[in-house]
Coordinates of C-alpha atoms and ligand atoms in Angstrom, one line a residue:
X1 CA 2.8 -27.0 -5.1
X2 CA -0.5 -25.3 -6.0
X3 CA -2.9 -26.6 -3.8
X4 CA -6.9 -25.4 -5.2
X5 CA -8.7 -23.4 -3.1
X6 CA -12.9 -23.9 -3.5
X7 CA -15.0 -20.4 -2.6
X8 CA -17.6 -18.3 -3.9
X9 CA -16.3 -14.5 -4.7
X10 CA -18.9 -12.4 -4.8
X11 CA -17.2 -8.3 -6.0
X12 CA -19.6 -5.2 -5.0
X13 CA -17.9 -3.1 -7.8
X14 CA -17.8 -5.4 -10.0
X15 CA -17.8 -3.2 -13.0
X16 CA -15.0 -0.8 -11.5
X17 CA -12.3 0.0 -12.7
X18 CA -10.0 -1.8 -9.6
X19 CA -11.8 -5.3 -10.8
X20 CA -10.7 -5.1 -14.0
X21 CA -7.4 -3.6 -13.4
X22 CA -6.6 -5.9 -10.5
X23 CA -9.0 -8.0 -9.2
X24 CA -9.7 -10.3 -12.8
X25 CA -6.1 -10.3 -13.8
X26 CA -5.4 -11.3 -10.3
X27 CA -7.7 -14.0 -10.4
X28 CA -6.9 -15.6 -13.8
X29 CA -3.0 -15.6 -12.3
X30 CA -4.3 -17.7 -9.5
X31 CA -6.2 -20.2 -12.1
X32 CA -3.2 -20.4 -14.2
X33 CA -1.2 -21.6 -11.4
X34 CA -3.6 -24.0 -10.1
X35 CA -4.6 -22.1 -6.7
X36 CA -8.0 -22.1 -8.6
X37 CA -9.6 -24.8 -10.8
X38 CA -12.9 -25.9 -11.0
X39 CA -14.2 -25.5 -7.6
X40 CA -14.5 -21.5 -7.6
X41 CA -17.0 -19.4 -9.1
X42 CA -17.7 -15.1 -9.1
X43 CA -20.5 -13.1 -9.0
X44 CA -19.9 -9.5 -10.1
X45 CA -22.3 -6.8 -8.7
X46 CA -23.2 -3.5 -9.3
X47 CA -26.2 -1.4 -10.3
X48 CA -25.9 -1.0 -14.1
X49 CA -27.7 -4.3 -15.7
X50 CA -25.0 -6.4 -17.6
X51 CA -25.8 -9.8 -19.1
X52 CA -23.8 -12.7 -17.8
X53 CA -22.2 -13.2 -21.4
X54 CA -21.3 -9.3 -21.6
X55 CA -19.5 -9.7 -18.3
X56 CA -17.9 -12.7 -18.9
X57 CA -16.8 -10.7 -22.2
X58 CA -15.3 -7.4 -19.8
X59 CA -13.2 -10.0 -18.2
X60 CA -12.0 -11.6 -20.9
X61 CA -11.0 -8.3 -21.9
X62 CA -9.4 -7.3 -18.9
X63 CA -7.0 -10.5 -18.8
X64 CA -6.5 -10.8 -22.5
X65 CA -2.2 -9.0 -21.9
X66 CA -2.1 -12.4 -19.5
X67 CA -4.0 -15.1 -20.9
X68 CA -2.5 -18.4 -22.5
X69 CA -5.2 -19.0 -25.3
X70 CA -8.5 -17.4 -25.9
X71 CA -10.0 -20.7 -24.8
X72 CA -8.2 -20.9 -22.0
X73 CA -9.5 -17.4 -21.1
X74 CA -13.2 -18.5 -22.0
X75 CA -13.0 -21.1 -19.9
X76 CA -12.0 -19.0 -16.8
X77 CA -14.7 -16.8 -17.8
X78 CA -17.8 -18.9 -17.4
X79 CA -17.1 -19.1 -13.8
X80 CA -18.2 -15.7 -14.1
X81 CA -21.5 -14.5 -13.0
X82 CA -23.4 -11.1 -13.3
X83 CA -26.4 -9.7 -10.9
X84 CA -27.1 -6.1 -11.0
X85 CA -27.4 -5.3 -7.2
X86 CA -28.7 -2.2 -5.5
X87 CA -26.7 -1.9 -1.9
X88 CA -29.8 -0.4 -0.4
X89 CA -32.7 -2.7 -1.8
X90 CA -33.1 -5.8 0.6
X91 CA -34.8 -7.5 -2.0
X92 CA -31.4 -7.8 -4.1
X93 CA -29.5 -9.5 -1.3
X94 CA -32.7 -12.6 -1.5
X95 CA -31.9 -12.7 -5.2
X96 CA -27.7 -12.7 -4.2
X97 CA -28.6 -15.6 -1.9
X98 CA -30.5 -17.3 -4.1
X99 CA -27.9 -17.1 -6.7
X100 CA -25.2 -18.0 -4.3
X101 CA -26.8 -21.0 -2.6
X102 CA -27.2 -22.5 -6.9
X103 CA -23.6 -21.2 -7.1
X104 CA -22.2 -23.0 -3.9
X105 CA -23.9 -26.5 -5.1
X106 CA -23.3 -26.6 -8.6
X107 CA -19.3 -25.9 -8.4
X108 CA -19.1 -27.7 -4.4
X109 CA -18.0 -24.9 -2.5
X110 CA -19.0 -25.6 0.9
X111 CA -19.8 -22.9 1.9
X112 CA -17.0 -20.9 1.5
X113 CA -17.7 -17.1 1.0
X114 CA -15.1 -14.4 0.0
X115 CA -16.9 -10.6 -0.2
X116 CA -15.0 -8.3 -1.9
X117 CA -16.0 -4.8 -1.0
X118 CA -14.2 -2.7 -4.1
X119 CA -17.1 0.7 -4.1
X120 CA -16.8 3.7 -1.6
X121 CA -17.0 2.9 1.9
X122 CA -20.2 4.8 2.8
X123 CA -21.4 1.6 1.4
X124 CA -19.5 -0.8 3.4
X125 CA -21.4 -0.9 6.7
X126 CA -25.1 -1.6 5.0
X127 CA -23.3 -4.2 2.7
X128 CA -21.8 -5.8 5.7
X129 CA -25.0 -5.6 7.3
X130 CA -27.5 -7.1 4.7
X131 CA -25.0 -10.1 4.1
X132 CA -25.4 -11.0 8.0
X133 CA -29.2 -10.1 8.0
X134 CA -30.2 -11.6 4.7
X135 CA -28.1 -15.0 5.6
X136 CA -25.3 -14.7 2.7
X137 CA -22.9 -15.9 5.4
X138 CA -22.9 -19.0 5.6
X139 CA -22.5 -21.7 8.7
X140 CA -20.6 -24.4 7.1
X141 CA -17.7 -22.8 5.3
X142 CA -15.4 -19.1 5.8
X143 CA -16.9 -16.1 5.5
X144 CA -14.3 -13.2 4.7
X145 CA -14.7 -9.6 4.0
X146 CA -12.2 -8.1 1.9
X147 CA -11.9 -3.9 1.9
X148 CA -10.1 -1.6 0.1
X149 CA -8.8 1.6 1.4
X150 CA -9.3 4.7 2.5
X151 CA -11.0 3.1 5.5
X152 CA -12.4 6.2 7.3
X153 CA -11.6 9.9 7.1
X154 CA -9.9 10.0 10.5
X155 CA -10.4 8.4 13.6
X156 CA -13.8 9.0 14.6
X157 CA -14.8 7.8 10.9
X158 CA -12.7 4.5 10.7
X159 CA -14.2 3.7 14.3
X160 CA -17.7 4.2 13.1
X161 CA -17.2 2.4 10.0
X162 CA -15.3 -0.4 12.3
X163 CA -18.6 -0.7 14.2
X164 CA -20.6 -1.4 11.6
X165 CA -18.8 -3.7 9.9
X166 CA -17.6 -5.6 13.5
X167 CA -22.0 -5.6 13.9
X168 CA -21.5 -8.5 10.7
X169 CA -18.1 -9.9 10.9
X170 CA -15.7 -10.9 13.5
X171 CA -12.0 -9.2 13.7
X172 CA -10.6 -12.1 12.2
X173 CA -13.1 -12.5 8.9
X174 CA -12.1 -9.0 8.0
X175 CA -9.3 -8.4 5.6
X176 CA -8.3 -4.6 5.1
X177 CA -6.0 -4.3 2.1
X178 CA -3.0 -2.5 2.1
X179 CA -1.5 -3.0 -1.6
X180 CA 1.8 -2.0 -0.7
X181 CA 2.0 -4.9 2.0
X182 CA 0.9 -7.6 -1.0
X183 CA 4.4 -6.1 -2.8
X184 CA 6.9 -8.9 -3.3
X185 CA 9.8 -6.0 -2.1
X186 CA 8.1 -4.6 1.3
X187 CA 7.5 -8.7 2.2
X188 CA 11.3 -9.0 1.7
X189 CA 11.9 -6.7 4.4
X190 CA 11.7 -8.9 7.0
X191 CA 14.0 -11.7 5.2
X192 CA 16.5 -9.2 5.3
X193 CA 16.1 -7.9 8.7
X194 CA 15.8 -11.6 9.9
X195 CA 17.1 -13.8 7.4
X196 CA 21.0 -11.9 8.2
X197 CA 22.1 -11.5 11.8
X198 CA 25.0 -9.3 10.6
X199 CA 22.2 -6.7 9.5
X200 CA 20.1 -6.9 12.4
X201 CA 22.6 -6.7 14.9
X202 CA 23.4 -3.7 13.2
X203 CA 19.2 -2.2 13.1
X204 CA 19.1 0.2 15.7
X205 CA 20.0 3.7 16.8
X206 CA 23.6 2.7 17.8
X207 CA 24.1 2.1 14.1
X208 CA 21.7 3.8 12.0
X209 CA 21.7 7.6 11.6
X210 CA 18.6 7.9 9.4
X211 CA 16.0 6.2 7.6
X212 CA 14.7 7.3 3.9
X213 CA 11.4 6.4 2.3
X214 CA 10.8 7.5 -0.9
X215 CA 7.1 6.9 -2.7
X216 CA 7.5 9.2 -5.9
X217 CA 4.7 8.9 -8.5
X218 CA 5.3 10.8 -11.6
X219 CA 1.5 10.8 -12.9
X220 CA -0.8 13.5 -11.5
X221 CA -4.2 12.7 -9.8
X222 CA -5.3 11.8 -13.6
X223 CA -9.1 11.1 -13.4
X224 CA -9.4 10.6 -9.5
X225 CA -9.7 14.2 -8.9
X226 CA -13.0 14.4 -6.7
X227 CA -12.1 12.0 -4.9
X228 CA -8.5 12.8 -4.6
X229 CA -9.5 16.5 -3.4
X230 CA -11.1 15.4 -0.6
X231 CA -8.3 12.7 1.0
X232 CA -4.8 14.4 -0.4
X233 CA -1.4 12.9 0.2
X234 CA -1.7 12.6 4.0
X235 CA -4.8 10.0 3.7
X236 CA -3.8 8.5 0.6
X237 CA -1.0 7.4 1.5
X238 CA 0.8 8.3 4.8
X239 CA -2.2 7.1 6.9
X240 CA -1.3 3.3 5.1
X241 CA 1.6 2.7 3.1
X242 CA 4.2 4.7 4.5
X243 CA 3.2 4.3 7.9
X244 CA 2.9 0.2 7.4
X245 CA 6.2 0.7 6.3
X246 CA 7.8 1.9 9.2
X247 CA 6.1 -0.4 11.1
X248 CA 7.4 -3.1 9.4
X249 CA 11.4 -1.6 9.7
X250 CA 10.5 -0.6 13.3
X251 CA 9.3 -3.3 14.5
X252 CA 11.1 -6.1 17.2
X253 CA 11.9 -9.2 15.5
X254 CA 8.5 -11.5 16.2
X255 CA 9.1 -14.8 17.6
X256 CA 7.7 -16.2 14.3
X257 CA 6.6 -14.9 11.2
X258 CA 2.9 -15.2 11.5
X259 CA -0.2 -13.3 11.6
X260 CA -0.1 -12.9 15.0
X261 CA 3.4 -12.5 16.0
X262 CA 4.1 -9.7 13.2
X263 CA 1.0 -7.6 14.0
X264 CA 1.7 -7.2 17.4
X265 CA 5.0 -6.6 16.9
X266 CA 3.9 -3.7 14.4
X267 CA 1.0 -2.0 17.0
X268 CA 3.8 -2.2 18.9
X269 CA 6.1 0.2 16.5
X270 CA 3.3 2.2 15.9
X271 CA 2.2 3.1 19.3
X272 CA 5.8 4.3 19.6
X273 CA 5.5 6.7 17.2
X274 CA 5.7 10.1 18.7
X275 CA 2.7 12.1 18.4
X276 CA 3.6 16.2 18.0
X277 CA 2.0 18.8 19.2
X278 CA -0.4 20.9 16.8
X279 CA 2.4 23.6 17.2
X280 CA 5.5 21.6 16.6
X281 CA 3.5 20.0 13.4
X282 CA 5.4 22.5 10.9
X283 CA 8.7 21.7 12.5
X284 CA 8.4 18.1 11.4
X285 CA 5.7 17.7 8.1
X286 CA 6.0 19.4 4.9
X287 CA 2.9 19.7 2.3
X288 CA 2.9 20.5 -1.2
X289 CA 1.0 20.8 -4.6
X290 CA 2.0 21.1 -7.9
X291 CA 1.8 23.6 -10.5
X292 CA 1.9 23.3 -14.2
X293 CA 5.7 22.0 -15.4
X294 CA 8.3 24.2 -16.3
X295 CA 10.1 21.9 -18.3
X296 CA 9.9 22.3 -21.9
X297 CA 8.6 18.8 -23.0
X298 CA 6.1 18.5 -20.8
X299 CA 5.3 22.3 -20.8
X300 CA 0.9 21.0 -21.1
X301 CA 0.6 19.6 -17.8
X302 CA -1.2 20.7 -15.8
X303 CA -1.0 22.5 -12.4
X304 CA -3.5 20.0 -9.8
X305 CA -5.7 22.9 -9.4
X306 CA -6.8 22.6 -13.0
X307 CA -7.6 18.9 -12.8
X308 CA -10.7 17.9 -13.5
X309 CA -13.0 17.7 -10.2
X310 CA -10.6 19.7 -8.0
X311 CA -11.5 22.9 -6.3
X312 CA -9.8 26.2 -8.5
X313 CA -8.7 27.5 -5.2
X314 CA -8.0 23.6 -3.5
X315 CA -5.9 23.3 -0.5
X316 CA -5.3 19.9 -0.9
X317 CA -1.6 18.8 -0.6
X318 CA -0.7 16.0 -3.4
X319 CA 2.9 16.1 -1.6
X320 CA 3.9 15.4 1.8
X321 CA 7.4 14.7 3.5
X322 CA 8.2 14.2 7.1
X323 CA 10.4 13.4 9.7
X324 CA 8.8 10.5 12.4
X325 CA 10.2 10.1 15.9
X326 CA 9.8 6.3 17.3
X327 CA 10.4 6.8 20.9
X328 CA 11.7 3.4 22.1
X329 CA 14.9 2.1 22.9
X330 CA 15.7 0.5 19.6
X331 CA 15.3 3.8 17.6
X332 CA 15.5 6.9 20.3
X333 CA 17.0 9.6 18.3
X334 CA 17.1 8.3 14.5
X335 CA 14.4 9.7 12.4
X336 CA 12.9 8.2 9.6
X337 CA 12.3 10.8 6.8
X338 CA 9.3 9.7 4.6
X339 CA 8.1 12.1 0.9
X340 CA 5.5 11.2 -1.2
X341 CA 4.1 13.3 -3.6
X342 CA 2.2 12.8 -7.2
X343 CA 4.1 14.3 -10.5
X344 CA 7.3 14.2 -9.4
X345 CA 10.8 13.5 -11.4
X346 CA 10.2 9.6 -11.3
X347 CA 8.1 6.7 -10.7
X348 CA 9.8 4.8 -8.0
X349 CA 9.3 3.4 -3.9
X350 CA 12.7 2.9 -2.2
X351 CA 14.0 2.5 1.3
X352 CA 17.5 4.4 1.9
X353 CA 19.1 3.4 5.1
X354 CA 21.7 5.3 6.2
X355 CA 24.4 4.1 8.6
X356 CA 26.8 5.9 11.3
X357 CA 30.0 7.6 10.1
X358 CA 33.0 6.0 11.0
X359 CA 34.3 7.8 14.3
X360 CA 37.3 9.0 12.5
X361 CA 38.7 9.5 8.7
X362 CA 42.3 7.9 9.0
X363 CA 42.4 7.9 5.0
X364 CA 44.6 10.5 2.8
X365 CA 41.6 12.0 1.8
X366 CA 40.7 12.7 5.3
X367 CA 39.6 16.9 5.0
X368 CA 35.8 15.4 4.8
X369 CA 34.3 12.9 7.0
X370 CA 33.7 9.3 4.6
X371 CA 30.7 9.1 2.9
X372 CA 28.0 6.8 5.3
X373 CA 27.1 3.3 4.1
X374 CA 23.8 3.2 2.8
X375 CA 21.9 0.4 2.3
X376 CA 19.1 1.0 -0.5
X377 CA 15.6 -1.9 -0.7
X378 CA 14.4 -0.8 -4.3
X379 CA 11.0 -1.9 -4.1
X380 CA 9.7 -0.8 -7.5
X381 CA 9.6 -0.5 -10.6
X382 CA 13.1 -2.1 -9.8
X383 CA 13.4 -5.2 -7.4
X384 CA 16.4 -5.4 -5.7
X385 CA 18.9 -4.0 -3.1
X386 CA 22.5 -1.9 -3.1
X387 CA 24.7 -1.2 -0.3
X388 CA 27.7 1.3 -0.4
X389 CA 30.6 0.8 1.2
X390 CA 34.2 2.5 1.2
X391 CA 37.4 0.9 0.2
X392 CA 40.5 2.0 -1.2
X393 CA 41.2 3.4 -4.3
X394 CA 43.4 1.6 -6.7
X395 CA 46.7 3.2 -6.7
X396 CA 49.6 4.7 -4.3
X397 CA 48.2 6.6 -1.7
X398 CA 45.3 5.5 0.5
X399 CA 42.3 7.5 -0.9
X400 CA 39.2 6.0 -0.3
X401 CA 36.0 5.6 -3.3
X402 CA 32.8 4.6 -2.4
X403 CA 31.3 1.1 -4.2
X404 CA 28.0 -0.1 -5.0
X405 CA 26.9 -3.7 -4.4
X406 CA 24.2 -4.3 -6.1
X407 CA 21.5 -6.7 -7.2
X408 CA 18.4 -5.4 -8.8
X409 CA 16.2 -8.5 -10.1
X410 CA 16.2 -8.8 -13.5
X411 CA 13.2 -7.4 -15.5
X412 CA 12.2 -11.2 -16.3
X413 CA 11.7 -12.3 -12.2
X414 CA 10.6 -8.9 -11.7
X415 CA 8.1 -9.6 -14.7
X416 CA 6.9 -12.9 -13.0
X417 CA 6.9 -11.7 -9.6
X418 CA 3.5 -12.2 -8.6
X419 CA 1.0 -8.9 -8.4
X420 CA 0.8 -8.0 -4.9
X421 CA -3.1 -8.4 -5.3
X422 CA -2.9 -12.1 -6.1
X423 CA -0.8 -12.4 -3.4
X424 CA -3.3 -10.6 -1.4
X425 CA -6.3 -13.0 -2.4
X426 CA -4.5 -16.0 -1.9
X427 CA -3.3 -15.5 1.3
X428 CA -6.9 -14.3 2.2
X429 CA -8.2 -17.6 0.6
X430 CA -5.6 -19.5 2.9
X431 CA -6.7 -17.3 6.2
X432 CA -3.6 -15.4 6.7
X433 CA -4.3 -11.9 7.8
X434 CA -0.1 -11.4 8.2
X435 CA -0.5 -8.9 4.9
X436 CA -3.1 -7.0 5.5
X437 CA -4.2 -4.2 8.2
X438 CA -5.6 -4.8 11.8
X439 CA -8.0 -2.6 13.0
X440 CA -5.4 -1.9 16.1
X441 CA -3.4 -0.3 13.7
X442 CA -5.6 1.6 11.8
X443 CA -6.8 3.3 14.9
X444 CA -2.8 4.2 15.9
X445 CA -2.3 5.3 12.4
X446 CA -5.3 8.1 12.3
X447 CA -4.6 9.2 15.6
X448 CA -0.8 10.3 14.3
X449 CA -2.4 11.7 11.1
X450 CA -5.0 13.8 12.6
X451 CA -3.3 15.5 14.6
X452 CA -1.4 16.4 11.1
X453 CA -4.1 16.9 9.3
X454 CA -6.4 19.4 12.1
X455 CA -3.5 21.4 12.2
X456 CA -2.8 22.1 8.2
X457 CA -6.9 22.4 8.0
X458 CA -6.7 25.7 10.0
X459 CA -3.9 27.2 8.0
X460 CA -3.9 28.6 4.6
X461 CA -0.7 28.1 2.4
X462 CA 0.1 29.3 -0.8
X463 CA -0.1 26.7 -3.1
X464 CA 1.2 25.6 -5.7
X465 CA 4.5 25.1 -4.1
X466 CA 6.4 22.9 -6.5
X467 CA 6.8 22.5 -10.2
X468 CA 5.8 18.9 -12.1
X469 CA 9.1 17.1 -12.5
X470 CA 10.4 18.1 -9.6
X471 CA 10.9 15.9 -6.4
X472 CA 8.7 18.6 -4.4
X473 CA 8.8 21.7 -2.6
X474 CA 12.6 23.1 -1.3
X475 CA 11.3 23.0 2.5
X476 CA 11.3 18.9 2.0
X477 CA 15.1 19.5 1.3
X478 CA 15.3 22.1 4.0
X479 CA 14.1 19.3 6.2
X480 CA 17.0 16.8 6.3
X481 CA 19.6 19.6 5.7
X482 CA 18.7 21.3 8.8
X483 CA 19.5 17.8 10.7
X484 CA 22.5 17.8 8.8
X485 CA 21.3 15.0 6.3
X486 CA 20.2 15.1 2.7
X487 CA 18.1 12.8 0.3
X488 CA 20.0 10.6 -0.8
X489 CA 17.7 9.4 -4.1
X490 CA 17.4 12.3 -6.4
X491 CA 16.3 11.4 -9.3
X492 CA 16.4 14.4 -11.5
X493 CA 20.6 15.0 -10.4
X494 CA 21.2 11.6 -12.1
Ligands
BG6_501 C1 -3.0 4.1 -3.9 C2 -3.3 5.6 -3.9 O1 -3.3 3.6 -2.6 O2 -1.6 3.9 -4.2 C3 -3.0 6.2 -5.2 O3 -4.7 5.8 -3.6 C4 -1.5 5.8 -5.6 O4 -3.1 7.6 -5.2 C5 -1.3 4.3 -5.5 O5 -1.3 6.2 -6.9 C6 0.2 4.0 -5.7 O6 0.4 2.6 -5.8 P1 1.6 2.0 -6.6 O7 1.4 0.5 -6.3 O8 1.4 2.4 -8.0 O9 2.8 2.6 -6.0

C-alpha cells in the first residue's frame, strides 16, 4: 500500500541534465503509484531565468516515455515551480524562503523540506550554508539534504566538504547517493546472502576461491569529458560503486536489516580492506585508456584522448581492474577481482562468485580438475542469477558436464522494476539512510583510493593501452592468471 508522503523538493540544478533524466521521471513514478499526491510541490533552481509554465513544459517533456495521459502529466506538472537562483547571492535564498513558506501553506506540507543538491560540489558547502543561515530549514517538519556524487577529490577534500556541509545539517539529515545501491539487483544481495542459510554457510574463505565484479560500460566518456578528465575510473567509480559493493558481499550478517545495523556492518568490511603500499600498488591495480576501435563497424570511434574536453596527451585511466585483500577471518586469503572500464565489449554489471574445487576428480574425465561452481548475480541490463554446477553426463561412462541454473527476470519485471532513483527518493522521504553512503565510509573508501591514485599520479604510462570493444588492457587478464584464475564473463568470446 502506497502511503503519500507531503514535502517540499526544492532541486539546485534544476535544469540539468540528471533532473530531467532521473530526478522528474523519478518523481512522476512516485505520483503514479500514490507515494505522492497532492500534498507535495518542487521548486526547480538554477541561474538561467525560466518561466514557471516553460518549466512545467521541460518536465512534461522529460516524463512524456512514462506518463499515463497528457493530463495526467499536466497535472503532475503544476506542482512544479521555477526560481532562477544564484548560489552566491544571499538575496536569492530570501526570495527561496519566501517562495517556500507560500509553497508549504498552500499544498500543507508541514514543514517538510527535501534539498536536492544535483550541480558541482564546489557549490554544496555555501548552499548548505545559506539554507541554515537564511532559515530554509525549517523547525516543525524534516529537513534532508540529498547529494550526488563525486563527494570530494580525495580524502582531505571529502572531509572539507563534510565540514561544511555537517556546519548546516546533522549526520542523519544528509543523504549521499550512491545509484548503484538504489539498484533493485545490488539490494538483492543481501536476500540472498540472508534469505538462504545453505549459501551463507557456504560465504567465506573456506568455500569461496574468488570473487568477480564486473562494471563494463560500452559508451565512451560521450559529452562528460572535462569533467571525466579530471576524476577517471578510480573516482568515478571504484571510490563508490564497486567498493559499496564489496562492502555489501563482505560484510557480517547485521542483526537486522536496518540503517543502522547494515552500515556498521559495512565500515566494518571496509576498514578490513587491506591498504598496499605505494610500491606493491602495481602488483595489485591495473589502469587503462582506450584508443580508437579496431573493429571494422565501429572503425569512427574514437580514441578518449580525442574526446571533446580531454587533454591530447591525458593520463587519465577510463579503465581500472584490481585485486582487493579483506584481511579478516571471514575472507583471509580470497580476493575479490573488480574491472571497470568505459567502451568496452558490453554493457553489463555482474557478480561472479567462484567456489572451491572439489578436493579430488573421481569422474572418468578426471585428467583436469572439475570446472568450480560459480554462482553469477546479473545485476543489469539483465536481472537475475545462474549457478553452475557439475553432474553426470547422459550416457555410459561417468563423464561429468557442467549446468547452468538459471533465472534472469523477464524483460517485463525487469521493465517495471522500479528506477533505483525512485527508490532512492522514497526511502529518503521515509528517513531510511540504509541505501545511501555514511560519511564513515566515504572517509575508508578515499583513504584505500589515494593511496592508488598518489602512486599512478607520479608515474607516466603509455596510454592508450586498449582497443574500444575490447574488455581492457591484457595485464587485467595477466592479473587473475597469475593467481591461477581467469574472468569468467567475457563477453566478446561468446
Ligand atoms: C556514474 C558514473 O556514477 O555511473 C558514470 O559517473 C557511469 O561515469 C555511471 O557511466 C554508470 O551507471 P549505470 O547505472 O549506467 O551503470
Amino acid at each position: 500500500m502506497s502511503i503519500e508522503q507531503k514535502a517540499l523538493f526544492t532541486i539546485f540544478g534544476g535544469t540539468g541534465d540528471l533532473a530531467k533524466r532521473k530526478l522528474y521521471p523519478s518523481l512522476y513514478r512516485l505520483y503514479k503509484k500514490g507515494y505522492l499526491k497532492e500534498k507535495f510541490a518542487v521548486i526547480g533552481t538554477a541561474r538561467r531565468e525560466w518561466a514557471d509554465d516553460f518549466y512545467r513544459d521541460v518536465v512534461i517533456e522529460s516524463i512524456q516515455d512514462i506518463s499515463e495521459s497528457k493530463e495526467h502529466a499536466i497535472k503532475f506538472a503544476s506542482h512544479f515551480y521555477y526560481q532562477s537562483h544564484n548560489v552566491t547571492d544571499i538575496q536569492h535564498y530570501n526570495t527561496l524562503k519566501t517562495l517556500s513558506e507560500k509553497l508549504d501553506e498552500n499544498y500543507q506540507l508541514d514543514g517538510n523540506r527535501l534539498f536536492y543538491l544535483a550541480m558541482s560540489p564546489n557549490f554544496f558547502g555555501i548552499i548548505s550554508q545559506n539554507l541554515k543561515d537564511r532559515n530554509l530549514i525549517t523547525p516543525t517538519g524534516f529537513n534532508r539534504l540529498i547529494i550526488e556524487k563525486p563527494f570530494g577529490q580525495d580524502f582531505e577534500s571529502a572531509l572539507e566538504l563534510n565540514d561544511q556541509i555537517r556546519a548546516s545539517f546533522e549526520e542523519d539529515q544528509i543523504y549521499r547517493i550512491d545509484h548503484y545501491l538504489g539498484k533493485e539487483m545490488v539490494q538483492n544481495i543481501s536476500a540472498v546472502r540472508f534469505g538462504n542459510y545453505m549459501i551463507e554457510s557456504m560465504w567465506n574463505s573456506r568455500y569461496i576461491d574468488n570473487i568477480q565484479i564486473t562494471l563494463s560500460e560500452s559508451i565512451g566518456v560521450e559529452e562528460r569529458g572535462g569533467y571525466y578528465d579530471t576524476s577517471g575510473a578510480l573516482r568515478d567509480m571504484l571510490q563508490n560503486h564497486i567498493l559499496q559493493i564489496i562492502s555489501l558481499l563482505a560484510m557480517e550478517p547485521p542483526t537486522r536489516l536496518e540503517d543502522k545495523e547494515i552500515r556498521t556492518e559495512k565500515i566494518k568490511a571496509l576498514k578490513a580492506v587491506r591498504l598496499f603500499e605505494p610500491n606493491e600498488v602495481s602488483n595489485y591495480m591495473v589502469r587503462g585508456q582506450y584508443g580508437p576501435s579496431k573493429d571494422e563497424i565501429s572503425k569512427d570511434l574514437n580514441g578518449y584522448r580525442e574526446e571533446l574536453n580531454v587533454a591530447p596527451e591525458s593520463q587519465t585511466e577510463t579503465f581500472v581492474s584490481g585485486k582487493i585483500l579483506i584481511d579478516n577471518f571471514r575472507w583471509a586469503g580470497v580476493p575479490f577481482y573488480f574491472r571497470t572500464g568505459k567502451r568496452l565489449a558490453e554493457k553489463g554489471t555482474q557478480i561472479d562468485i567462484e567456489f572451491k574445487n572439489v578436493p579430488l576428480n573421481l569422474f572418468d574425465n578426471n585428467e583436469e580438475p572439475l570446472p568450480a561452481n560459480i554462482l553469477t548475480i546479473y545485476i543489469q541490463p539483465t536481472e537475475g542469477f545462474s549457478l553452475e554446477l557439475n553432474t553426470k553426463k547422459i550416457g555410459l561412462g561417468l563423464e561429468t558436464e557442467t549446468l547452468k541454473l538459471e533465472h534472469k527476470h523477464s524483460a517485463e519485471t525487469t521493465a517495471n522494476s522500479p528506477e533505483a532513483y525512485e527508490k532512492l527518493i522514497l526511502d529518503c522521504l521515509n528517513g531510511d539512510s540504509t541505501n545511501f553512503t555514511h560519511w564513515d565510509e566515504v572517509a575508508t573508501s578515499w583513504k584505500f583510493v589515494d593511496i592508488i591514485r598518489k602512486h599512478w599520479d607520479s608515474e607516466k604510462i603509455d596510454f592508450p593501452n586498449y582497443a574500444s570493444g575490447s574488455m581492457g588492457p591484457i595485464e587485467s587478464e595477466q592479473l587473475l592468471n597469475k593467481d591461477g584464475f581467469k574472468w569468467h564473463w567475457c563477453p566478446n568470446n561468446n
